[in-house]
Amino acid sequence: MADLRNTFVGIKSPNPFWLASAPPTDKAYNVERAFKAGWGGVVWKTLGEEGPPVVNVNGPRYGAIWGADRRLLGLNNIELITDRDLYTNLREMKQVKMNWPDRALIASIMVPCEEESWKAILPLVEETGADGIELNFGCPHGMSERGMGAAVGQVPEYIEMVVRWCKQYTRMPVITKLTPNITDIRKPARAAKAGGTDAVSLINTINSIVSVDLDNFAPNPTVGGKGTHGGYCGPAVKPIALNMVAEIARDPETYGLPISGIGGITTWHDAAEFLALGAGNVQVCTAAMTYGFKIVQEMITGLSSWMDAKGHRSLDDIIARAVPNVTDWQYLNLNYIAKARIDQDACIKCGRCHIACEDTSHQAITQFVDGIRHFEVMEDECVGCNLCVNVCPVENCITMVGLEPGVLDQRTGKPVDPNYANWTTHPNNPMAKQAAE
Amino acid sequence: MGTTQSGIHRGRLAPTEYETNFSDLHPRLDDHEALVAADRCYFCHDAPCMTACPTSIDIPLFIRQISTGNPIGSAKTIFDQNILGGMCARVCPTETLCEQACVRNTAEHRPVEIGRLQRYATDVAMTENKHFYERAARTGKAVAVVGAGPAGLACAHRLAMNGHDVVIFEAREKAGGLNEYGIATYKAVDDFAQAEVDYVLSIGGIEVKNGLKLGRDFTLADLTANFDAVFLGMGLAGVNALGAEGENLPGVVDAVDFIAELRQATDKATIPVGRRVVVIGGGMTAIDAAVQAKLLGAEEVTICYRRGKEHMNASEFEQDLATSKGVMIRHWLQPKRVIARDGHVAGIEVEYTEMRDGKLTGTGETGVLAADQIFKAIGQTFEAGGLGSLAMAGNRIAIDAEGRTSIANVWAGGDCVKAGEDLTVTSVAQGRDAADSINRMLAAGAQPAVAVA
Ligand SMILES: Cc1cc2nc3c(=O)[nH]c(=O)nc-3n(C[C@H](O)[C@H](O)[C@H](O)COP(=O)(O)OP(=O)(O)OC[C@H]3O[C@@H](n4cnc5c(N)ncnc54)[C@H](O)[C@@H]3O)c2cc1C
Ligand SMILES: Cc1cc2nc3c(=O)[nH]c(=O)nc-3n(C[C@H](O)[C@H](O)[C@H](O)COP(=O)(O)O)c2cc1C
Ligand code: SF4
Ligand code: SF4
Ligand code: SF4
């Protein structure tokens, strides 16, 4: 059996699956249930300053997009940080940590961007026995209008400053949670590192309007006739999150900085992908909000069976394994040539590959051969773009086959060059570097 | 509790049982079910399902319209090709048409539910009373249509759309043809056939004259003299005889008459049925008669077909439906003699058959099936008078590819012609296409060509 035990910035948990700071971790009742279900850790719903708590809207706070059969693909929310009293939360956190010493309990914090505010809250949190803190620089709505959340996360200097205060006023490990609502995710990550953070976690939710109510001409969710942009999460954001995780993992300036991967993780497979791209553990929110806490059982057993099948003994065997294979476009091998190939036995003759290639790509797939409905790739036209593979409804029906070096590429009429050559040296590139003589 | 008496009796079941038995076979999908079903469609290019539909409905498009929450647009896509798309959605043997061709049938033996989706969209539009077609400016041309069945109605609608004045001469009391008098009760509940007739006629410019029969009340020559064009869509009015001794005994009934009577009865409990019923035949009519006899409370219903299962005209789906209702289907048996007791049917003597030298022959071995009632369902025949010199082909009206007959200005389509399968949808296609041909002729003002010499 693969060993799923996880140590992240010194915090131990029986598995790498944590619940992200959000409604599932809002109070002791939920967190107790989550731990019973098997979650390795939780990041408690973001705490705010002492005093009257924030208030949430009393109308709908979620919107969604769905796929077939109303499968939830993307969720959008306009919820704020915890709307419960600080001391109630602290008391519950302390009790839960006592009840579950083997699980990770992290406090998420968002207070005004002033040294005094951070200095005031940190000892209170430390007193609960929490294993660490996560700085919420992500919330893209409501809190950002008050100069917190994403408003801080979008300014690297502020991040660095706040992280420094935290490192100064607490001995707890600091995880800096980043907002994706920024052009280059490496900048805030570098700033957090400069401030001394122990880790970054990402992504928080993405600014979005999830849909428009066409009867009332207002964005959803509509609260009394008006709507606002909210934070987008769930399966739809996973590709964005994966890229941001990879960017930080392979950035020489942040290389090796622990990352807690978040964003659209719904299955063990999603989690394994985040780990492979450099995440040291993962956090989940929407999947739990969609299906309940039990999904962690699928995640644990799925990850462990896959690791067993592949001979990976511990998480260290997979973490960051894909990072060296993430590169820039300019370094991709332009001499690698692939062609689409259709398995005629599997083909159901829907014609989608043909019309996609014919209407929008390279006119490389037949519709009729000798008057018979027949879909076949014309290798002399195929550029190997992979579109047909993506639109074919039958799995593994179309595959991309790499041509062996020396084989004739019928499209160019030239044999496949065995040597690696990329854009930086390509003759069409005006900036091509001449090979040093 | 009903009665189990032998002989032919009404009220074999309790009143509520009738209601259950004759309720909708495949109720309309609800909105969510329709979305899920629609989502399975791949939106194929040059879709095989569409090619397989006799009316060539743009199936991928109408299904996509359903999946985007646009059932009204979807209904228009359907009606553009097939104004009786509502009935076809209910009665088409989709398992041998569009759904057989569906690529998901190839992929996982479970086609997209095209028929039920078509029903969903057309039902939405019809219950919301959405009409999509207006008459073009009147052309002053008049066309006579004989028969208000699917072929006649489809033809009349397309002609009216093009601004021609249409008069339909219909022998029976109600319009609809076999949609009204033939289709199994559970396929067209809630008087759908009449609702559809009203929907089709609402375009205006179509007058239906009921109770007027070609050959009895007027001749084809009368029509050609008074109208610019004529369309014949009389279907098949005759029934094949068994050719077995005793077939005129009380208790031996034409299946089509039984079905028509049942369709017309508002209270199904008033329709008498035997305790033991034997149905002779192997087509859709045999199946429908047998299933409905069973649903009326017959204790034992047996279909006797003189050839093998693979030769039956009724589709696999229809056969399964019958057996699931408890009908026994027996093959390689032909009727020899109806057996009487006290002047009533008591049974039927049947003979085993086999293929010998490519010919169906009796083996000489016989047996007797006890029966209180026997339904003849061995095929309908073309039967009409007053047609003058109209050319026939294989006992039906001869037509060319456009539906033109041998007589100038006379078109024909539906079951009464020698072309295509005897199906509602085929009849609609032929009626519609004949209308287009008539319209072309009228528009051109050209001298019509005589197609079939
Ligand atoms: C019992 C039964 C069940 C069937 N089930 C199905 C099914 O499930 N699915 C399917 O696709 N098909 C089914 N069919 C076949 C389908 O009903 C026919 O193919 C279709 O109705 C033919 O249409 P039509 O317009 O040509 O003729 P019809 O529907 O027969 O209409 C002809 C009309 O012409 C009228 N008429 C006849 N003679 C004259 C005359 N001399 N003068 C004036 N009017 C006249 C008749 O009264 C009738 O109204 C079934 C047929 C039967 C008999
Ligand atoms: C309703 C809701 C409330 C959230 N509140 C917080 C919060 O208080 N603090 C925080 O750091 N992130 C918050 N998040 C963001 C999640 O922790 C997480 O980063 C994001 O949802 C992406 O993960 P997912 O795709 O698994 O949901 C919230 C998300 C949702 C859906
Ligand atoms: S890989 Fe691209 S170019 Fe080649 S056949 Fe497929 S769609 Fe066409
Ligand atoms: S998309 Fe796939 S299944 Fe459809 S025709 Fe092309 S190869 Fe065949
Ligand atoms: S063949 Fe099936 S999947 Fe393809 S368009 Fe028709 S219904 Fe849709």
CSV table of C-alpha atoms and ligand atoms in Angstrom, one decimal, chain A residues 338-342 353 356-358 361-365 376-378 381-389 398 400, ligand 3:
chain,number,residue,atom,x,y,z
A,338,ALA,CA,2.8,13.5,-35.4
A,339,LYS,CA,-0.2,12.5,-37.6
A,340,ALA,CA,-3.7,11.6,-36.6
A,341,ARG,CA,-4.7,8.0,-37.1
A,342,ILE,CA,-8.3,6.7,-37.1
A,353,CYS,CA,-13.6,14.9,-37.1
A,356,ALA,CA,-14.0,20.1,-37.6
A,357,CYS,CA,-10.9,19.6,-39.8
A,358,GLU,CA,-12.8,20.6,-43.0
A,361,SER,CA,-8.6,23.4,-39.8
A,362,HIS,CA,-6.6,21.7,-42.5
A,363,GLN,CA,-9.0,19.7,-44.7
A,364,ALA,CA,-7.2,16.5,-43.8
A,365,ILE,CA,-10.1,14.0,-43.2
A,376,GLU,CA,-9.7,8.7,-42.9
A,377,VAL,CA,-6.8,11.0,-42.3
A,378,MET,CA,-5.0,12.3,-45.4
A,381,GLU,CA,-2.6,17.4,-45.3
A,382,CYS,CA,-2.6,16.6,-41.6
A,383,VAL,CA,-0.5,19.0,-39.5
A,384,GLY,CA,-1.0,16.9,-36.4
A,385,CYS,CA,-2.9,19.5,-34.5
A,386,ASN,CA,-5.0,17.1,-32.4
A,387,LEU,CA,-8.3,18.8,-32.9
A,388,CYS,CA,-10.0,15.7,-34.3
A,389,VAL,CA,-8.8,13.7,-31.3
A,398,ILE,CA,-8.3,8.8,-33.1
A,400,MET,CA,-1.7,10.9,-32.6
C,3,SF4,S1,-4.6,16.4,-36.4
C,3,SF4,FE1,-5.5,18.3,-37.1
C,3,SF4,S2,-4.9,18.5,-39.2
C,3,SF4,FE2,-4.6,16.4,-38.7
C,3,SF4,S3,-6.5,15.4,-39.3
C,3,SF4,FE3,-6.7,15.9,-37.1
C,3,SF4,S4,-7.8,18.0,-37.2
C,3,SF4,FE4,-6.9,17.6,-39.2
